mmCIF file of C-alpha atoms and ligand atoms in Angstrom:
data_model
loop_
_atom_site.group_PDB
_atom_site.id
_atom_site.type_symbol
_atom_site.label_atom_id
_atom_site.label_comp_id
_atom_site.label_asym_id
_atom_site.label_seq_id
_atom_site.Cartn_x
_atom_site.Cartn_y
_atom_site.Cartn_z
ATOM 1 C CA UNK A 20 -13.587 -15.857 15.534
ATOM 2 C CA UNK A 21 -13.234 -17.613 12.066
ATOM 3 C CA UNK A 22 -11.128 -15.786 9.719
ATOM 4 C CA UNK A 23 -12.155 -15.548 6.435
ATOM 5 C CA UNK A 24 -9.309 -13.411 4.501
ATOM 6 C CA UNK A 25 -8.254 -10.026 4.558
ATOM 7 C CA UNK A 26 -11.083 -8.550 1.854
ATOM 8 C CA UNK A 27 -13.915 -10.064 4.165
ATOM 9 C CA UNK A 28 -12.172 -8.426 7.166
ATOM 10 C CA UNK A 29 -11.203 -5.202 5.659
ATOM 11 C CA UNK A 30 -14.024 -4.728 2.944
ATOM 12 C CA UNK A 31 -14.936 -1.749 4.587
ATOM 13 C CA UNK A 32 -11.202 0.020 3.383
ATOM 14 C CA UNK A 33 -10.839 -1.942 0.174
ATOM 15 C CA UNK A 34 -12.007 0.011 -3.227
ATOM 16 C CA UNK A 35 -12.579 -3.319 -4.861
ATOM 17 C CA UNK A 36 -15.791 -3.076 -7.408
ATOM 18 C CA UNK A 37 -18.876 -4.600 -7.030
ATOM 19 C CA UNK A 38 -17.775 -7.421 -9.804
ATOM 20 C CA UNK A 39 -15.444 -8.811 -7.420
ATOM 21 C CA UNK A 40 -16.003 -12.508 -6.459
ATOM 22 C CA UNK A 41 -14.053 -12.675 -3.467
ATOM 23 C CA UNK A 42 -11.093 -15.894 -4.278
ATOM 24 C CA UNK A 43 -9.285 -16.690 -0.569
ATOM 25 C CA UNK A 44 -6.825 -19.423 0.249
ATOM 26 C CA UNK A 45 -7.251 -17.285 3.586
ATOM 27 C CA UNK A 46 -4.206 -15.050 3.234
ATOM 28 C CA UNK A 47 -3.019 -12.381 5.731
ATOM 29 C CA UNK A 48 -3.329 -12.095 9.570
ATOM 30 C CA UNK A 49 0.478 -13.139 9.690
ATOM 31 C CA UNK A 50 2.202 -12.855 12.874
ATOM 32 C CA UNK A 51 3.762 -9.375 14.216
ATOM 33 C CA UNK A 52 6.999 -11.317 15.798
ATOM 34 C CA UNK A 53 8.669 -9.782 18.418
ATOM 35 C CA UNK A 54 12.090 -10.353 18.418
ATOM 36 C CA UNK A 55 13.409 -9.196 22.068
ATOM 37 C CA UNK A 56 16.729 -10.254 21.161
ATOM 38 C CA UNK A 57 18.453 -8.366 18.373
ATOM 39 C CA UNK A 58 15.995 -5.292 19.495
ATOM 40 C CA UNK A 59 18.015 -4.715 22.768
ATOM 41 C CA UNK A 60 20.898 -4.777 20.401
ATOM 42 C CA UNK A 61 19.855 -2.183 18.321
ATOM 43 C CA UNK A 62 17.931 -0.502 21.634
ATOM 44 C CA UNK A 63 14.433 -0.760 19.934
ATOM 45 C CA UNK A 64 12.074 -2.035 20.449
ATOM 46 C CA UNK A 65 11.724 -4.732 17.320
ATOM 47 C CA UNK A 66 8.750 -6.303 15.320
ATOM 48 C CA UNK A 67 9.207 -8.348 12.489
ATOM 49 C CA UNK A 68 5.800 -8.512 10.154
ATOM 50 C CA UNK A 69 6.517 -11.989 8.938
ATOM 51 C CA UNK A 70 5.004 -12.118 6.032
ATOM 52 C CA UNK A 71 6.918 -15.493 4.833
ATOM 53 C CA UNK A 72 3.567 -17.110 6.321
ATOM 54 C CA UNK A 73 1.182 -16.622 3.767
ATOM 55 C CA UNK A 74 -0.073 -19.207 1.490
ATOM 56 C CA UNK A 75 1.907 -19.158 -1.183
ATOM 57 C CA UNK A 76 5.492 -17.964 1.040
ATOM 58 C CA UNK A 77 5.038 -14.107 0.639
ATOM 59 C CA UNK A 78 3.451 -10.856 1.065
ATOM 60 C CA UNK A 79 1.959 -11.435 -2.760
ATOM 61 C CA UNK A 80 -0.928 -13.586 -1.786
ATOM 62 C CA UNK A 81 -2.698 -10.052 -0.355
ATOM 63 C CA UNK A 82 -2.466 -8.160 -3.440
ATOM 64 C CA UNK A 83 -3.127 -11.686 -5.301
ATOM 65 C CA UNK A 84 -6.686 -12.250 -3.322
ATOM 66 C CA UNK A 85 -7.724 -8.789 -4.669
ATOM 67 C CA UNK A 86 -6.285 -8.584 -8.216
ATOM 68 C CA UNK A 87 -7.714 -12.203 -9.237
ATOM 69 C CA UNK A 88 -11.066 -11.407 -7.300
ATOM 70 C CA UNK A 89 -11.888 -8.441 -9.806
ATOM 71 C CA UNK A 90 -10.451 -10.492 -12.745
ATOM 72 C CA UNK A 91 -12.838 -13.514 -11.745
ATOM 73 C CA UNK A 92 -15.826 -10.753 -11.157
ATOM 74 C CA UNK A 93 -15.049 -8.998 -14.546
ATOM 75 C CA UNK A 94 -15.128 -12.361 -16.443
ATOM 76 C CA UNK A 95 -10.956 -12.770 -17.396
ATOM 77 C CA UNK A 96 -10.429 -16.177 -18.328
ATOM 78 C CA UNK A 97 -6.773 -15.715 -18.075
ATOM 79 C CA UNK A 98 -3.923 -14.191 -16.135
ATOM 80 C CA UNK A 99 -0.345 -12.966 -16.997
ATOM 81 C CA UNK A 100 2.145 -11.433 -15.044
ATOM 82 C CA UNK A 101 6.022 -10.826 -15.138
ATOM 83 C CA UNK A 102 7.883 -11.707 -11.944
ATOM 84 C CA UNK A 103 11.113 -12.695 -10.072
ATOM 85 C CA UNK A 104 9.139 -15.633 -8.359
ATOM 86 C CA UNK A 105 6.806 -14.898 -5.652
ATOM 87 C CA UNK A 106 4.207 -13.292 -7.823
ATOM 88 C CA UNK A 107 4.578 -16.166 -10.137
ATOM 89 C CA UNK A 108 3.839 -18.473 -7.396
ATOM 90 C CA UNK A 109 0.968 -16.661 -5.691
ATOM 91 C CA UNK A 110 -0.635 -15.731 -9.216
ATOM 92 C CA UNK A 111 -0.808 -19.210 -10.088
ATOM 93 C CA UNK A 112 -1.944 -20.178 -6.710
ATOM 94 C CA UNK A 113 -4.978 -17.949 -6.780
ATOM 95 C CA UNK A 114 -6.195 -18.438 -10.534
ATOM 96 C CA UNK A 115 -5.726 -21.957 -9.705
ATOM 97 C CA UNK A 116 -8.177 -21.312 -6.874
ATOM 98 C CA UNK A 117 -10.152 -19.346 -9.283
ATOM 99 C CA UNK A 118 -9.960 -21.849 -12.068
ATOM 100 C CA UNK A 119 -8.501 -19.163 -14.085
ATOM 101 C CA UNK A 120 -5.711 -20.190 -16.431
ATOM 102 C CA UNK A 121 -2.361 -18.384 -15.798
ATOM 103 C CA UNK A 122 1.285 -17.521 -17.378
ATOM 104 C CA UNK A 123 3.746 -16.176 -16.151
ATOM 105 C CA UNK A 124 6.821 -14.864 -17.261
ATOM 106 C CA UNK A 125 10.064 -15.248 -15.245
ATOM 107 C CA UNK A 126 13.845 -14.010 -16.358
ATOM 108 C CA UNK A 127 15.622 -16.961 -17.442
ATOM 109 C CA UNK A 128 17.699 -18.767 -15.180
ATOM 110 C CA UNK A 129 17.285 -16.081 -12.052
ATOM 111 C CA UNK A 130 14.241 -17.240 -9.781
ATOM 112 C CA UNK A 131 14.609 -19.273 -6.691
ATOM 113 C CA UNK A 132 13.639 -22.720 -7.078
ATOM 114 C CA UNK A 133 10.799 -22.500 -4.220
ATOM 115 C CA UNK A 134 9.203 -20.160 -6.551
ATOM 116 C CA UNK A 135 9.739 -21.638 -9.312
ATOM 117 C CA UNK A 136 8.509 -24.850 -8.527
ATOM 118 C CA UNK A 137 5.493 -23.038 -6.565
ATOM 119 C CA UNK A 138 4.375 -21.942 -9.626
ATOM 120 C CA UNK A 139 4.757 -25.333 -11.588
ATOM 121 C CA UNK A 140 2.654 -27.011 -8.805
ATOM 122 C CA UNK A 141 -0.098 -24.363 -8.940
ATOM 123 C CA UNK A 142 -0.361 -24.960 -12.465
ATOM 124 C CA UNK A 143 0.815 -22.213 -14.147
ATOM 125 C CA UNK A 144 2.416 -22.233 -17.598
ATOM 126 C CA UNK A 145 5.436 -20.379 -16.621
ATOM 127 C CA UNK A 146 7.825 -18.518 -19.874
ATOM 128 C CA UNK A 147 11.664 -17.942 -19.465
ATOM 129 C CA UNK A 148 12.314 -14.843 -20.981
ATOM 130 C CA UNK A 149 15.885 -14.066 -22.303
ATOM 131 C CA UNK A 150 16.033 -10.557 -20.668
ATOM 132 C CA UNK A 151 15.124 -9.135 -17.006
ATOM 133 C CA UNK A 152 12.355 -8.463 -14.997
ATOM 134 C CA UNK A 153 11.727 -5.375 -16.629
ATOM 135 C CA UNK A 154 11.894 -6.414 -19.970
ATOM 136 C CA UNK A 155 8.765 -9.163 -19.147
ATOM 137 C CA UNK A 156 7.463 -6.602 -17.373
ATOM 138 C CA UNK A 157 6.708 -4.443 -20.629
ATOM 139 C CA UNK A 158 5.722 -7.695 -22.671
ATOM 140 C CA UNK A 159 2.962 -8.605 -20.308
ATOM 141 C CA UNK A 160 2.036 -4.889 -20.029
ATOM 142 C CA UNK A 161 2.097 -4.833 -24.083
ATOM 143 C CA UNK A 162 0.051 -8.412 -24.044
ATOM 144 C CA UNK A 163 -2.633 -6.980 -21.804
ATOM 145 C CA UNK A 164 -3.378 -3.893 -23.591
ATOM 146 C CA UNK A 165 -3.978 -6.261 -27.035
ATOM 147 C CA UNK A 166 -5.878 -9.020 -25.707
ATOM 148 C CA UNK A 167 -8.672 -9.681 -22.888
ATOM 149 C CA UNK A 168 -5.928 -11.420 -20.460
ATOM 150 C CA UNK A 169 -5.972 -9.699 -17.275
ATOM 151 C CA UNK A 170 -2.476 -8.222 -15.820
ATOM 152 C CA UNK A 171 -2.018 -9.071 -12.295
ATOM 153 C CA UNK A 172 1.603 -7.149 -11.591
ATOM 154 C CA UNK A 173 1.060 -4.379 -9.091
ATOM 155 C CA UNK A 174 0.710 -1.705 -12.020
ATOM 156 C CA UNK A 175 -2.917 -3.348 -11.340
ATOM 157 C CA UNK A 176 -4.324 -1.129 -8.386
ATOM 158 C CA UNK A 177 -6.142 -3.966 -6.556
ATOM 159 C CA UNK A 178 -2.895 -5.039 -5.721
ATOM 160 C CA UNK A 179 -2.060 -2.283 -4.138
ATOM 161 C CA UNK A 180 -5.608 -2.507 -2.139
ATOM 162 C CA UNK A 181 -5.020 -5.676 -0.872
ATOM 163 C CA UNK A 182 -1.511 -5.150 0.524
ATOM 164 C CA UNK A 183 -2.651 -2.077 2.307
ATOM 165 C CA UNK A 184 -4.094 -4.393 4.524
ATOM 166 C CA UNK A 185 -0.684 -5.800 6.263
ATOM 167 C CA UNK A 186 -0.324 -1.988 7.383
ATOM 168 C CA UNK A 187 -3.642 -2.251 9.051
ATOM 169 C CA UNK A 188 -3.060 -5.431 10.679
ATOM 170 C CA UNK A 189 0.300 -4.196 11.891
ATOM 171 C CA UNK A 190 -1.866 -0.618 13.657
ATOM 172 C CA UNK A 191 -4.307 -3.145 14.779
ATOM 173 C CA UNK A 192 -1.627 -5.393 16.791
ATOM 174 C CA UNK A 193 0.180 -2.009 18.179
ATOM 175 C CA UNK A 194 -3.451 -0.334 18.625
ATOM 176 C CA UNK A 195 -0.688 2.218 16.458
ATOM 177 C CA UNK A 196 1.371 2.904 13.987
ATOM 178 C CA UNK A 197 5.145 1.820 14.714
ATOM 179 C CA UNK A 198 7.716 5.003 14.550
ATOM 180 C CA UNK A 199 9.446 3.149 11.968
ATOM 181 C CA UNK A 200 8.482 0.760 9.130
ATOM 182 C CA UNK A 201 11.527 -0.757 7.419
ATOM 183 C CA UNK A 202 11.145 -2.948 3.921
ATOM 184 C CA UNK A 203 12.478 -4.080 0.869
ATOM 185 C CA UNK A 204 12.205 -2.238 -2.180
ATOM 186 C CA UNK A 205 11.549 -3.882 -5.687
ATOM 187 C CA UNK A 206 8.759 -3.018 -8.107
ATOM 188 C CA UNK A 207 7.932 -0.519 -5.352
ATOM 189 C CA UNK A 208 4.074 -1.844 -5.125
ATOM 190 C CA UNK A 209 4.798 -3.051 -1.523
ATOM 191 C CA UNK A 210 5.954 0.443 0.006
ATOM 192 C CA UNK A 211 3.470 2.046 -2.035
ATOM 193 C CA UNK A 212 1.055 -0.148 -0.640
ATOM 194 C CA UNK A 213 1.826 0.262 3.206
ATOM 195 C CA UNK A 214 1.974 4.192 2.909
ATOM 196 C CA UNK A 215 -1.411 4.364 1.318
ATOM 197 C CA UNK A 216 -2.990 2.055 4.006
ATOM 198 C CA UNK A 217 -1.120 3.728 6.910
ATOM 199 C CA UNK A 218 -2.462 7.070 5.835
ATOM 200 C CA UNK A 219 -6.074 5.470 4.875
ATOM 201 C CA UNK A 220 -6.290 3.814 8.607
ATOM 202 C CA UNK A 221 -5.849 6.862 10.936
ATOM 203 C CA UNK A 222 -3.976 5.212 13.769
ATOM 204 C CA UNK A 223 -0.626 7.660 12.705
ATOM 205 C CA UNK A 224 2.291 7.013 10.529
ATOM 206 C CA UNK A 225 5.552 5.558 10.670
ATOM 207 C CA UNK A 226 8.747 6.686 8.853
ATOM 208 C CA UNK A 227 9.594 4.850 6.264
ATOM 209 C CA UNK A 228 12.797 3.096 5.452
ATOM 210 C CA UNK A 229 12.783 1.320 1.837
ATOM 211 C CA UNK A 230 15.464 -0.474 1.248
ATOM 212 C CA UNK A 231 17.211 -1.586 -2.394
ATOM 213 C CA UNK A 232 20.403 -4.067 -3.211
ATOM 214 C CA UNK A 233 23.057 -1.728 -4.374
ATOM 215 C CA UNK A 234 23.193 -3.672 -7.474
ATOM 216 C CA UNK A 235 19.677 -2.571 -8.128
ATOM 217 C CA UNK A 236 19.161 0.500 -6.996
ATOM 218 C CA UNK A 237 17.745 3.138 -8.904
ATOM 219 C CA UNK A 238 15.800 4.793 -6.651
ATOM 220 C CA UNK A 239 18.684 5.341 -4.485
ATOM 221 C CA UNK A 240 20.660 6.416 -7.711
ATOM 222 C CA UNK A 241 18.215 8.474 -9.485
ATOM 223 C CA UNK A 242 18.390 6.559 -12.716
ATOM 224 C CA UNK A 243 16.849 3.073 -14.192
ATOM 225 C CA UNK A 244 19.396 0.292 -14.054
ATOM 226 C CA UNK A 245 19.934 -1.820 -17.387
ATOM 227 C CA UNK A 246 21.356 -4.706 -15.830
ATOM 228 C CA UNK A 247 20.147 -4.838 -12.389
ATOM 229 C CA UNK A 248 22.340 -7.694 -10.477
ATOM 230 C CA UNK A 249 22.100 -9.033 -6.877
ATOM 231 C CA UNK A 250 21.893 -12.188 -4.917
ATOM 232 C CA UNK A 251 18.119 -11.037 -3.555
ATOM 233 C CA UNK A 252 17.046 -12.040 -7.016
ATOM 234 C CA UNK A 253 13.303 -11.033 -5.456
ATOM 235 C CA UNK A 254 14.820 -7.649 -6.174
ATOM 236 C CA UNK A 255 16.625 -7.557 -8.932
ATOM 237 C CA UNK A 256 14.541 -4.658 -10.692
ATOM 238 C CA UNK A 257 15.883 -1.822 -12.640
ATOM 239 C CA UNK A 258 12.968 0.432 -13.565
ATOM 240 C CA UNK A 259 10.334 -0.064 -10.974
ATOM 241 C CA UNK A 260 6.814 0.622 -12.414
ATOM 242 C CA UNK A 261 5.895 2.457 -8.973
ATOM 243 C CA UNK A 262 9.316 4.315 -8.442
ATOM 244 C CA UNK A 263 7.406 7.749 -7.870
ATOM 245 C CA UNK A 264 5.030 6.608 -5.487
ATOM 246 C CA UNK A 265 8.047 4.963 -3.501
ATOM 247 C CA UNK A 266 10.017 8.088 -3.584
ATOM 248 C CA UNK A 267 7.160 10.137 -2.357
ATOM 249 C CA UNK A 268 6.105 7.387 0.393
ATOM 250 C CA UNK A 269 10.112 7.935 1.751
ATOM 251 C CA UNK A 270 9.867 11.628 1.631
ATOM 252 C CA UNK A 271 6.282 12.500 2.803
ATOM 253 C CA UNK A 272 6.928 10.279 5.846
ATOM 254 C CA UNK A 273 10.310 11.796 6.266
ATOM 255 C CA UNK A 274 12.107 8.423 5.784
ATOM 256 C CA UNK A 275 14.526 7.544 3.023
ATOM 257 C CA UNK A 276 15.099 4.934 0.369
ATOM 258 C CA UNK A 277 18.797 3.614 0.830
ATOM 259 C CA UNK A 278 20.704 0.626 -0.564
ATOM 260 C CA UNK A 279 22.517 -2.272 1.094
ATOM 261 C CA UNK A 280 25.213 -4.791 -0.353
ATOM 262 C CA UNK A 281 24.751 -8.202 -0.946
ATOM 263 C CA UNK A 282 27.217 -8.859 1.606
ATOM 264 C CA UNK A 283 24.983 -7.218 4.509
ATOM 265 C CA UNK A 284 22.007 -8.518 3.066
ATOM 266 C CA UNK A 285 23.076 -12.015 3.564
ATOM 267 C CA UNK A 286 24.881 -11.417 7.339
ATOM 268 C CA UNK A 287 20.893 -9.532 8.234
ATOM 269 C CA UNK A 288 19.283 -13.227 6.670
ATOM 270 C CA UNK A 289 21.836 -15.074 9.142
ATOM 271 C CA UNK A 290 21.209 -12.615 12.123
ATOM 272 C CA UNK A 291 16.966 -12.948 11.865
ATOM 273 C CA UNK A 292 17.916 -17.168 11.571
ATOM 274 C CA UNK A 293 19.810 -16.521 14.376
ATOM 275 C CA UNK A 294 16.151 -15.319 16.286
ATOM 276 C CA UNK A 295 14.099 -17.807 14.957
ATOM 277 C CA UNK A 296 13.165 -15.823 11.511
ATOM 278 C CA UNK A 297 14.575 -17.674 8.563
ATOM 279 C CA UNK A 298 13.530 -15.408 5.458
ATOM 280 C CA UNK A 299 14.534 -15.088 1.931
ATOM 281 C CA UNK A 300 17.594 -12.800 1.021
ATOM 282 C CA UNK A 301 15.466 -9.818 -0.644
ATOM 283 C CA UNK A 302 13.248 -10.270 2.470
ATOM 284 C CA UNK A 303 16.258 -9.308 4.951
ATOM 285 C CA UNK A 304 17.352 -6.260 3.089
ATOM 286 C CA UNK A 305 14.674 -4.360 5.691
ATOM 287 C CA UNK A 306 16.829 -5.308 8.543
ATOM 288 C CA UNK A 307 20.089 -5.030 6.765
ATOM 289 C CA UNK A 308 18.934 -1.444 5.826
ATOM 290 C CA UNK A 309 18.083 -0.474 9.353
ATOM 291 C CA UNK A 310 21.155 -2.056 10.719
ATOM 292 C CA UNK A 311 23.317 -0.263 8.367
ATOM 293 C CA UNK A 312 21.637 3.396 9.296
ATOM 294 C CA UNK A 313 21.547 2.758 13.213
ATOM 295 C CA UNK A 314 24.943 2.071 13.167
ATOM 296 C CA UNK A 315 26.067 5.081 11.271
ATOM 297 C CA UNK A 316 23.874 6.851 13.254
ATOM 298 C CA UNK A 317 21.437 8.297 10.636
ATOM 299 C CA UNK A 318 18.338 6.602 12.128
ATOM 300 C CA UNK A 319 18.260 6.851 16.101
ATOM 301 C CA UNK A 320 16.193 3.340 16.976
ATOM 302 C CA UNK A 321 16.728 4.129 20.509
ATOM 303 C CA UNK A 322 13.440 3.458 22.297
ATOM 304 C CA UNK A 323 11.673 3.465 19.383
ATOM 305 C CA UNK A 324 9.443 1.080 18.128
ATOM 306 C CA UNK A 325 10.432 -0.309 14.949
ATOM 307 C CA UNK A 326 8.791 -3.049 12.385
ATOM 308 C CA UNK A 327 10.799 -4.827 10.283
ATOM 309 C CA UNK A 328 8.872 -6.044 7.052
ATOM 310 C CA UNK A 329 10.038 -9.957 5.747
ATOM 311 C CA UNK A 330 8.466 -10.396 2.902
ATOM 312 C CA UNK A 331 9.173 -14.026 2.122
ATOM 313 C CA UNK A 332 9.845 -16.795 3.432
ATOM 314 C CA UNK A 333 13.237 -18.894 3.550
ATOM 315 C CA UNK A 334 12.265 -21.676 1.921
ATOM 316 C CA UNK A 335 11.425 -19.908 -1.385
ATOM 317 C CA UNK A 336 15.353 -20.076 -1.859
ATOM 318 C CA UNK A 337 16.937 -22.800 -0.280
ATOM 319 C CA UNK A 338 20.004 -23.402 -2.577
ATOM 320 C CA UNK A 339 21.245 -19.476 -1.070
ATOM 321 C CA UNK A 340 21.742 -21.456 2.202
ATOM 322 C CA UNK A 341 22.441 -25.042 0.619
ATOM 323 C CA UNK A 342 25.514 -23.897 -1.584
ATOM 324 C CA UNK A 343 27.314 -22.244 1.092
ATOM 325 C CA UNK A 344 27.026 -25.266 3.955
ATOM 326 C CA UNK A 345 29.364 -27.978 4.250
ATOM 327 C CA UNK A 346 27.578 -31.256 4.121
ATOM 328 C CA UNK A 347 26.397 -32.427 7.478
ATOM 329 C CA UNK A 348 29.044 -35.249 9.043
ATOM 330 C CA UNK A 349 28.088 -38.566 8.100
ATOM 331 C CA UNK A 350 28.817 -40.988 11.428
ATOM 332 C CA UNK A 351 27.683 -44.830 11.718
ATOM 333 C CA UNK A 352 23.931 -45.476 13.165
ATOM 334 C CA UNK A 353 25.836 -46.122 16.890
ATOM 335 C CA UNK A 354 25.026 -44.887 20.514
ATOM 336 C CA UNK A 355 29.054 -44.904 20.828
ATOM 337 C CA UNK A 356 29.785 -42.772 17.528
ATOM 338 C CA UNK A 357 26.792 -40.057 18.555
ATOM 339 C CA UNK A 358 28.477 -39.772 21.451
ATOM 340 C CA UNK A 359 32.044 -38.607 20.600
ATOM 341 C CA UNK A 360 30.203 -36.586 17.709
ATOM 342 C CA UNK A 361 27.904 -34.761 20.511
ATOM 343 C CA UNK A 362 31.551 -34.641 22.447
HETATM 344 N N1 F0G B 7 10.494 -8.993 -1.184
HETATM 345 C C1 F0G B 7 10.184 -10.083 -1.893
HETATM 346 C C2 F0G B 7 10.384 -11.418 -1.275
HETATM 347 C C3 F0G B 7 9.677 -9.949 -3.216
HETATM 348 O O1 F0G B 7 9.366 -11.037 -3.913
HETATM 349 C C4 F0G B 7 9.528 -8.659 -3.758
HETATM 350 C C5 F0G B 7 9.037 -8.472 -5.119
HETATM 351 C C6 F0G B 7 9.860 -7.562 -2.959
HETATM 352 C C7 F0G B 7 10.345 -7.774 -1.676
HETATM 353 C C8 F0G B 7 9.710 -6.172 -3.431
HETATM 354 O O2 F0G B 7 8.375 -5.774 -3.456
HETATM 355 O O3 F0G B 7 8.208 -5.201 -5.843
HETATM 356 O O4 F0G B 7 6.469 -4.484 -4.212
HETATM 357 O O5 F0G B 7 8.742 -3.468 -4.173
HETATM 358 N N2 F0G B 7 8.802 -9.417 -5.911
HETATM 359 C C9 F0G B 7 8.153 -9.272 -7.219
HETATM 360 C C10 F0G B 7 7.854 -10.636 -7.805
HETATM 361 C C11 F0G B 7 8.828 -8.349 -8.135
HETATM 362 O O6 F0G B 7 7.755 -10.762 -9.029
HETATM 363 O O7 F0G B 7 7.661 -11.570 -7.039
HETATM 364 P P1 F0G B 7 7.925 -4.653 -4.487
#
């Protein structure tokens, strides 16, 4: 069967408008890996919903298809959003697709260069602003309410529509939903997102496990962070515009929202490498988060069946891995010198 995106597959669940002219680079329909390995480990049975294999590198691409469809339909000429990377890149992707001109604003000096240059190769005309996420956050909120440019963050709700859809796809593969859905926590569009389509699709619901860097975490401590810092720079969010609708996803499917460190954010990238998943930092705090409550025994995994959620994929950040290797040996272009390197 030809795929043809996830708003021709899922129409039927979508409340997009009639305006919408449907813009695809054929996103979704990413693979549920199983990962046999690390789930005897943890005595689950493990998933991860890779969703590093969109388009554009990231789970954004299925909000993306829907947000820039209704901006297209409604007659936007432009697009503006705020983002740590990944919505920069897919954004500019899609209006590119769309022939829709797009800018996007990025904290200075704190986006991974995969996204950054995603979005310079796209085309967008990307601004550096001298503040946080948040702060470009409000000035493309502020921008949007003056002027006809459309706003493509996830405050938009046809983001949210379109990234219900990796929930379905995930019921779909299981013919259920999984016991427990674990995922990173930023803006809080994504978890919002998966709750509302899990609940929308009827197949049963998972618990939910959303998961923030302790250096941004204030869902976890009950108050907006000024100067959000971590090394999953995807995340580094203090006030997230759906922080309600993330609490309320955790508690009405009788998960939690917790926070992991850097440190076991980075050992959960190298243990998912380590089965064949190489994903962005932000994207393993899922698996550092259910690591973390397993082994303190606040989430029983046993026999369970359990998705992890990667939102992005490795490449987006290459210097995290670069900057910590020592160069590969050098050795002269000789059968004899391979050998006593192979040893
Ligand atoms: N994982 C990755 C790789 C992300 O890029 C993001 C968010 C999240 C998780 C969190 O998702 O915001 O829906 O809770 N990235 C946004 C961006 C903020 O601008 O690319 P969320």
């Amino acid at each position: 069967m030809i795929y043809h995106g996830l708003i021709h597959r899922y129409k039927q669940y979508l409340d997009l408008p009639a305006h919408s002219q449907t813009v695809t680079l054929l996103e979704g329909n990413t693979p549920l890996v199983p990962m046999p390995r690390l789930g005897r480990e943890l005595g689950c049975e493990l998933f991860v919903k890779f969703e590093g294999l969109n388009p554009t590198g990231s789970f954004k691409d299925r909000g993306m298809t829907a947000a820039i469809s209704e901006s297209l339909g409604r007659g936007a000429k432009t697009v503006i959003c705020a983002s740590t990377g990944n919505t920069a890149a897919s954004a500019a992707a899609y209006a590119a697709r769309a022939g829709l001109r797009s800018i996007v604003l990025i904290p200075e000096g704190k986006v991974a260069v995969g996204k950054l240059a995603g979005a310079i190769a796209y085309g967008a005309e990307v601004i550096q602003i001298q503040g946080s996420f948040d702060d470009a956050l409000a000035l493309v909120v502020e921008i949007t309410q003056k002027t006809p440019i459309a706003l493509v963050n996830s405050i938009n709700p046809y983001r949210i529509e379109g990234q219900k859809t990796s929930a379905f796809e995930i019921c779909d593969a299981l013919d259920a939903a999984p016991d427990w859905l674990c995922l990173p926590v930023g803006n809080a569009g994504n978890i919002t997102s998966y709750w509302a389509g899990f609940k929308q699709y009827g197949k049963g619901l998972p618990r939910i496990l959303g998961v923030q860097a302790k250096g941004a975490a204030p869902l976890v401590l009950g108050h907006p962070i000024e100067k959000p810092e971590t090394v999953a720079t995807a995340i580094r969010i203090g006030k997230p515009a759906r922080g309600e609708q993330a609490l309320e996803a955790a508690h009405e499917s009788n998960g939690g929202i917790i926070a992991v460190s850097d440190a076991q954010i980075l050992e959960a990238q190298k243990t998912l490498a380590t089965e064949g998943v190489w994903v962005e930092p932000a994207s393993a705090a899922g698996f550092a988060g259910l690591v973390a409550e397993t082994t303190q025994h606040k989430i029983e995994a046993k026999g369970k069946r359990v998705v992890v959620v990667c939102t992005g994929h490795g490449m987006k950040d290459p210097s995290i891995i670069t900057e910590s290797f020592t160069t590969p040996r050098v050795i002269p272009a000789e059968y004899e010198a391979l050998v006593d390197a192979v040893g």
